[in-house]
Amino acid sequence: CSTFGQFFDTVALVRFKVRRRSEYLRLNRWLLLSLASKPAAVPDDYGPHVPFTQRAPHTSAYVITKGLRASLHHNFGDAAAGAYAGPLNCKFYSPSSGLAIVRCAREGVRYVWAAATLLGTVDGQPVRICVRACGGASSALARLTQAQYAKYS
């Protein structure tokens, strides 16, 4: 009976750690994605000039989020989709440069990275997605986005 009392006293003394604001910022990861349309099919006798379709698909951040969640569910199943699709959100997309900023959970960043890489179509348009950077704060990724955007402008 005394061991139960000691156990109860020990449990009662456990305090919950209060997180600082900087620790809350680190709970998410931010991915910088570049989206490019796939090239058109080229016949064998076409020559050296390969016709490309538009640089990036004309879509929205909402459609990219929907596509990433569907890819996460399709490639990794219900458990991964339920665990990591909640905080998954595309915060920024620029059709002129094809750059997107996606927020995801820190624990599921590898799953979201793989789901983005394996995603073949967005809103019925064929697309290639490449992850350019991964960071813990959106401000650092915004600076990278501006540097990447300057290359395409």
PDB file of C-alpha atoms in Angstrom:
ATOM      1  CA  CYS A   1       0.000   0.000   0.000  1.00  0.00           C
ATOM      2  CA  SER A   2       2.924   2.331   0.692  1.00  0.00           C
ATOM      3  CA  THR A   3       4.335   1.816  -2.819  1.00  0.00           C
ATOM      4  CA  PHE A   4       1.038   2.971  -4.303  1.00  0.00           C
ATOM      5  CA  GLY A   5       1.177   6.098  -2.153  1.00  0.00           C
ATOM      6  CA  GLN A   6       4.743   6.828  -3.252  1.00  0.00           C
ATOM      7  CA  PHE A   7       3.756   6.294  -6.877  1.00  0.00           C
ATOM      8  CA  PHE A   8       0.771   8.612  -6.515  1.00  0.00           C
ATOM      9  CA  ASP A   9       2.926  11.320  -4.890  1.00  0.00           C
ATOM     10  CA  THR A  10       5.490  11.000  -7.684  1.00  0.00           C
ATOM     11  CA  VAL A  11       2.822  11.341 -10.373  1.00  0.00           C
ATOM     12  CA  ALA A  12       1.313  14.340  -8.613  1.00  0.00           C
ATOM     13  CA  LEU A  13       4.683  16.113  -8.551  1.00  0.00           C
ATOM     14  CA  VAL A  14       5.264  15.832 -12.297  1.00  0.00           C
ATOM     15  CA  ARG A  15       5.066  19.246 -13.883  1.00  0.00           C
ATOM     16  CA  PHE A  16       4.255  20.008 -17.464  1.00  0.00           C
ATOM     17  CA  LYS A  17       6.946  21.879 -19.310  1.00  0.00           C
ATOM     18  CA  VAL A  18       5.747  25.194 -20.695  1.00  0.00           C
ATOM     19  CA  ARG A  19       7.099  25.794 -24.162  1.00  0.00           C
ATOM     20  CA  ARG A  20       8.544  29.087 -25.186  1.00  0.00           C
ATOM     21  CA  ARG A  21       7.414  30.806 -28.371  1.00  0.00           C
ATOM     22  CA  SER A  22      10.645  29.871 -30.194  1.00  0.00           C
ATOM     23  CA  GLU A  23       9.999  26.174 -29.487  1.00  0.00           C
ATOM     24  CA  TYR A  24       6.539  26.416 -31.029  1.00  0.00           C
ATOM     25  CA  LEU A  25       8.058  27.764 -34.220  1.00  0.00           C
ATOM     26  CA  ARG A  26      10.183  24.637 -34.537  1.00  0.00           C
ATOM     27  CA  LEU A  27       7.218  22.218 -34.517  1.00  0.00           C
ATOM     28  CA  ASN A  28       6.708  22.701 -38.256  1.00  0.00           C
ATOM     29  CA  ARG A  29       9.013  22.318 -41.214  1.00  0.00           C
ATOM     30  CA  TRP A  30       8.799  24.384 -44.370  1.00  0.00           C
ATOM     31  CA  LEU A  31       9.578  22.926 -47.797  1.00  0.00           C
ATOM     32  CA  LEU A  32      10.472  24.955 -50.883  1.00  0.00           C
ATOM     33  CA  LEU A  33       9.140  23.130 -53.931  1.00  0.00           C
ATOM     34  CA  SER A  34       9.675  23.856 -57.597  1.00  0.00           C
ATOM     35  CA  LEU A  35       6.932  22.712 -59.957  1.00  0.00           C
ATOM     36  CA  ALA A  36       7.522  22.238 -63.678  1.00  0.00           C
ATOM     37  CA  SER A  37       5.282  20.904 -66.388  1.00  0.00           C
ATOM     38  CA  LYS A  38       6.465  17.766 -68.075  1.00  0.00           C
ATOM     39  CA  PRO A  39       7.730  18.172 -71.651  1.00  0.00           C
ATOM     40  CA  ALA A  40       5.534  17.105 -74.520  1.00  0.00           C
ATOM     41  CA  ALA A  41       6.192  13.785 -76.229  1.00  0.00           C
ATOM     42  CA  VAL A  42       8.876  14.144 -78.897  1.00  0.00           C
ATOM     43  CA  PRO A  43       9.072  11.887 -81.947  1.00  0.00           C
ATOM     44  CA  ASP A  44      12.410  10.235 -82.745  1.00  0.00           C
ATOM     45  CA  ASP A  45      12.973  12.241 -85.924  1.00  0.00           C
ATOM     46  CA  TYR A  46      12.164  15.662 -84.455  1.00  0.00           C
ATOM     47  CA  GLY A  47      15.676  17.075 -84.272  1.00  0.00           C
ATOM     48  CA  PRO A  48      17.691  18.895 -81.587  1.00  0.00           C
ATOM     49  CA  HIS A  49      14.932  21.302 -80.513  1.00  0.00           C
ATOM     50  CA  VAL A  50      12.625  19.828 -77.903  1.00  0.00           C
ATOM     51  CA  PRO A  51       9.309  21.687 -77.448  1.00  0.00           C
ATOM     52  CA  PHE A  52       8.439  22.300 -73.822  1.00  0.00           C
ATOM     53  CA  THR A  53       5.066  23.170 -72.434  1.00  0.00           C
ATOM     54  CA  GLN A  54       4.628  26.052 -70.029  1.00  0.00           C
ATOM     55  CA  ARG A  55       7.151  26.468 -67.215  1.00  0.00           C
ATOM     56  CA  ALA A  56       4.762  25.759 -64.382  1.00  0.00           C
ATOM     57  CA  PRO A  57       1.151  24.649 -64.250  1.00  0.00           C
ATOM     58  CA  HIS A  58      -1.443  27.356 -63.668  1.00  0.00           C
ATOM     59  CA  THR A  59      -2.978  26.152 -60.448  1.00  0.00           C
ATOM     60  CA  SER A  60      -3.469  27.377 -56.887  1.00  0.00           C
ATOM     61  CA  ALA A  61      -1.977  26.662 -53.478  1.00  0.00           C
ATOM     62  CA  TYR A  62      -5.192  24.907 -52.444  1.00  0.00           C
ATOM     63  CA  VAL A  63      -4.960  22.451 -55.344  1.00  0.00           C
ATOM     64  CA  ILE A  64      -1.312  21.708 -54.504  1.00  0.00           C
ATOM     65  CA  THR A  65      -2.299  20.991 -50.887  1.00  0.00           C
ATOM     66  CA  LYS A  66      -5.076  18.690 -52.077  1.00  0.00           C
ATOM     67  CA  GLY A  67      -2.678  16.853 -54.387  1.00  0.00           C
ATOM     68  CA  LEU A  68      -0.035  16.418 -51.673  1.00  0.00           C
ATOM     69  CA  ARG A  69      -2.606  15.025 -49.249  1.00  0.00           C
ATOM     70  CA  ALA A  70      -3.900  12.610 -51.885  1.00  0.00           C
ATOM     71  CA  SER A  71      -0.338  11.495 -52.691  1.00  0.00           C
ATOM     72  CA  LEU A  72       0.394  11.016 -48.993  1.00  0.00           C
ATOM     73  CA  HIS A  73      -2.710   8.838 -48.648  1.00  0.00           C
ATOM     74  CA  HIS A  74      -2.056   6.891 -51.857  1.00  0.00           C
ATOM     75  CA  ASN A  75       1.640   6.160 -51.234  1.00  0.00           C
ATOM     76  CA  PHE A  76       1.758   5.710 -47.452  1.00  0.00           C
ATOM     77  CA  GLY A  77      -1.754   4.678 -46.439  1.00  0.00           C
ATOM     78  CA  ASP A  78      -4.340   5.808 -43.936  1.00  0.00           C
ATOM     79  CA  ALA A  79      -2.032   5.937 -40.913  1.00  0.00           C
ATOM     80  CA  ALA A  80       0.472   8.332 -42.484  1.00  0.00           C
ATOM     81  CA  ALA A  81      -2.262  10.440 -44.050  1.00  0.00           C
ATOM     82  CA  GLY A  82      -4.060  10.733 -40.724  1.00  0.00           C
ATOM     83  CA  ALA A  83      -0.890  11.547 -38.814  1.00  0.00           C
ATOM     84  CA  TYR A  84       0.766  14.023 -41.182  1.00  0.00           C
ATOM     85  CA  ALA A  85      -1.915  15.512 -43.461  1.00  0.00           C
ATOM     86  CA  GLY A  86      -3.395  17.734 -40.735  1.00  0.00           C
ATOM     87  CA  PRO A  87      -0.755  20.490 -40.591  1.00  0.00           C
ATOM     88  CA  LEU A  88       0.123  20.033 -44.285  1.00  0.00           C
ATOM     89  CA  ASN A  89      -0.621  23.276 -46.117  1.00  0.00           C
ATOM     90  CA  CYS A  90       0.721  25.099 -49.163  1.00  0.00           C
ATOM     91  CA  LYS A  91       1.166  28.693 -48.020  1.00  0.00           C
ATOM     92  CA  PHE A  92       2.531  30.243 -51.214  1.00  0.00           C
ATOM     93  CA  TYR A  93       2.579  29.375 -54.922  1.00  0.00           C
ATOM     94  CA  SER A  94       3.772  31.492 -57.827  1.00  0.00           C
ATOM     95  CA  PRO A  95       2.756  30.231 -61.293  1.00  0.00           C
ATOM     96  CA  SER A  96       5.278  32.527 -62.992  1.00  0.00           C
ATOM     97  CA  SER A  97       8.265  30.899 -61.262  1.00  0.00           C
ATOM     98  CA  GLY A  98       6.750  27.561 -60.259  1.00  0.00           C
ATOM     99  CA  LEU A  99       7.882  27.920 -56.631  1.00  0.00           C
ATOM    100  CA  ALA A 100       5.742  26.829 -53.690  1.00  0.00           C
ATOM    101  CA  ILE A 101       6.198  26.951 -49.918  1.00  0.00           C
ATOM    102  CA  VAL A 102       4.610  24.071 -48.009  1.00  0.00           C
ATOM    103  CA  ARG A 103       4.236  23.764 -44.225  1.00  0.00           C
ATOM    104  CA  CYS A 104       4.219  20.276 -42.697  1.00  0.00           C
ATOM    105  CA  ALA A 105       4.748  18.534 -39.358  1.00  0.00           C
ATOM    106  CA  ARG A 106       8.320  18.079 -38.179  1.00  0.00           C
ATOM    107  CA  GLU A 107       7.859  14.329 -37.666  1.00  0.00           C
ATOM    108  CA  GLY A 108       6.356  13.827 -41.110  1.00  0.00           C
ATOM    109  CA  VAL A 109       8.692  15.919 -43.230  1.00  0.00           C
ATOM    110  CA  ARG A 110      10.242  12.841 -44.876  1.00  0.00           C
ATOM    111  CA  TYR A 111       6.828  11.454 -45.760  1.00  0.00           C
ATOM    112  CA  VAL A 112       5.675  14.771 -47.230  1.00  0.00           C
ATOM    113  CA  TRP A 113       8.962  15.121 -49.119  1.00  0.00           C
ATOM    114  CA  ALA A 114       8.489  11.661 -50.639  1.00  0.00           C
ATOM    115  CA  ALA A 115       4.803  12.308 -51.387  1.00  0.00           C
ATOM    116  CA  ALA A 116       5.755  15.524 -53.209  1.00  0.00           C
ATOM    117  CA  THR A 117       8.426  13.719 -55.208  1.00  0.00           C
ATOM    118  CA  LEU A 118       6.037  10.897 -56.141  1.00  0.00           C
ATOM    119  CA  LEU A 119       3.225  13.241 -57.151  1.00  0.00           C
ATOM    120  CA  GLY A 120       2.735  12.988 -60.922  1.00  0.00           C
ATOM    121  CA  THR A 121      -0.303  15.158 -61.621  1.00  0.00           C
ATOM    122  CA  VAL A 122      -1.777  18.244 -60.022  1.00  0.00           C
ATOM    123  CA  ASP A 123      -5.369  18.998 -60.962  1.00  0.00           C
ATOM    124  CA  GLY A 124      -5.118  16.691 -63.970  1.00  0.00           C
ATOM    125  CA  GLN A 125      -1.968  18.382 -65.326  1.00  0.00           C
ATOM    126  CA  PRO A 126       1.286  16.380 -65.477  1.00  0.00           C
ATOM    127  CA  VAL A 127       3.914  17.953 -63.260  1.00  0.00           C
ATOM    128  CA  ARG A 128       7.398  17.354 -61.870  1.00  0.00           C
ATOM    129  CA  ILE A 129       8.059  18.448 -58.300  1.00  0.00           C
ATOM    130  CA  CYS A 130      11.524  18.926 -56.862  1.00  0.00           C
ATOM    131  CA  VAL A 131      12.198  19.858 -53.225  1.00  0.00           C
ATOM    132  CA  ARG A 132      14.725  22.690 -53.249  1.00  0.00           C
ATOM    133  CA  ALA A 133      15.094  23.334 -49.518  1.00  0.00           C
ATOM    134  CA  CYS A 134      13.782  22.345 -46.101  1.00  0.00           C
ATOM    135  CA  GLY A 135      13.843  24.686 -43.127  1.00  0.00           C
ATOM    136  CA  GLY A 136      12.536  25.206 -39.623  1.00  0.00           C
ATOM    137  CA  ALA A 137      11.357  28.798 -40.053  1.00  0.00           C
ATOM    138  CA  SER A 138       9.333  30.378 -42.813  1.00  0.00           C
ATOM    139  CA  SER A 139      11.417  33.566 -42.869  1.00  0.00           C
ATOM    140  CA  ALA A 140      14.599  31.750 -43.910  1.00  0.00           C
ATOM    141  CA  LEU A 141      12.704  29.916 -46.609  1.00  0.00           C
ATOM    142  CA  ALA A 142      11.178  33.186 -47.818  1.00  0.00           C
ATOM    143  CA  ARG A 143      14.694  34.560 -48.397  1.00  0.00           C
ATOM    144  CA  LEU A 144      15.571  31.428 -50.379  1.00  0.00           C
ATOM    145  CA  THR A 145      12.361  31.829 -52.383  1.00  0.00           C
ATOM    146  CA  GLN A 146      13.293  35.390 -53.301  1.00  0.00           C
ATOM    147  CA  ALA A 147      16.739  34.231 -54.431  1.00  0.00           C
ATOM    148  CA  GLN A 148      15.242  31.393 -56.513  1.00  0.00           C
ATOM    149  CA  TYR A 149      12.554  33.722 -57.902  1.00  0.00           C
ATOM    150  CA  ALA A 150      15.219  36.161 -59.078  1.00  0.00           C
ATOM    151  CA  LYS A 151      16.727  33.383 -61.235  1.00  0.00           C
ATOM    152  CA  TYR A 152      13.448  32.829 -63.079  1.00  0.00           C
ATOM    153  CA  SER A 153      12.474  36.498 -63.511  1.00  0.00           C
TER     154      SER A 153
END
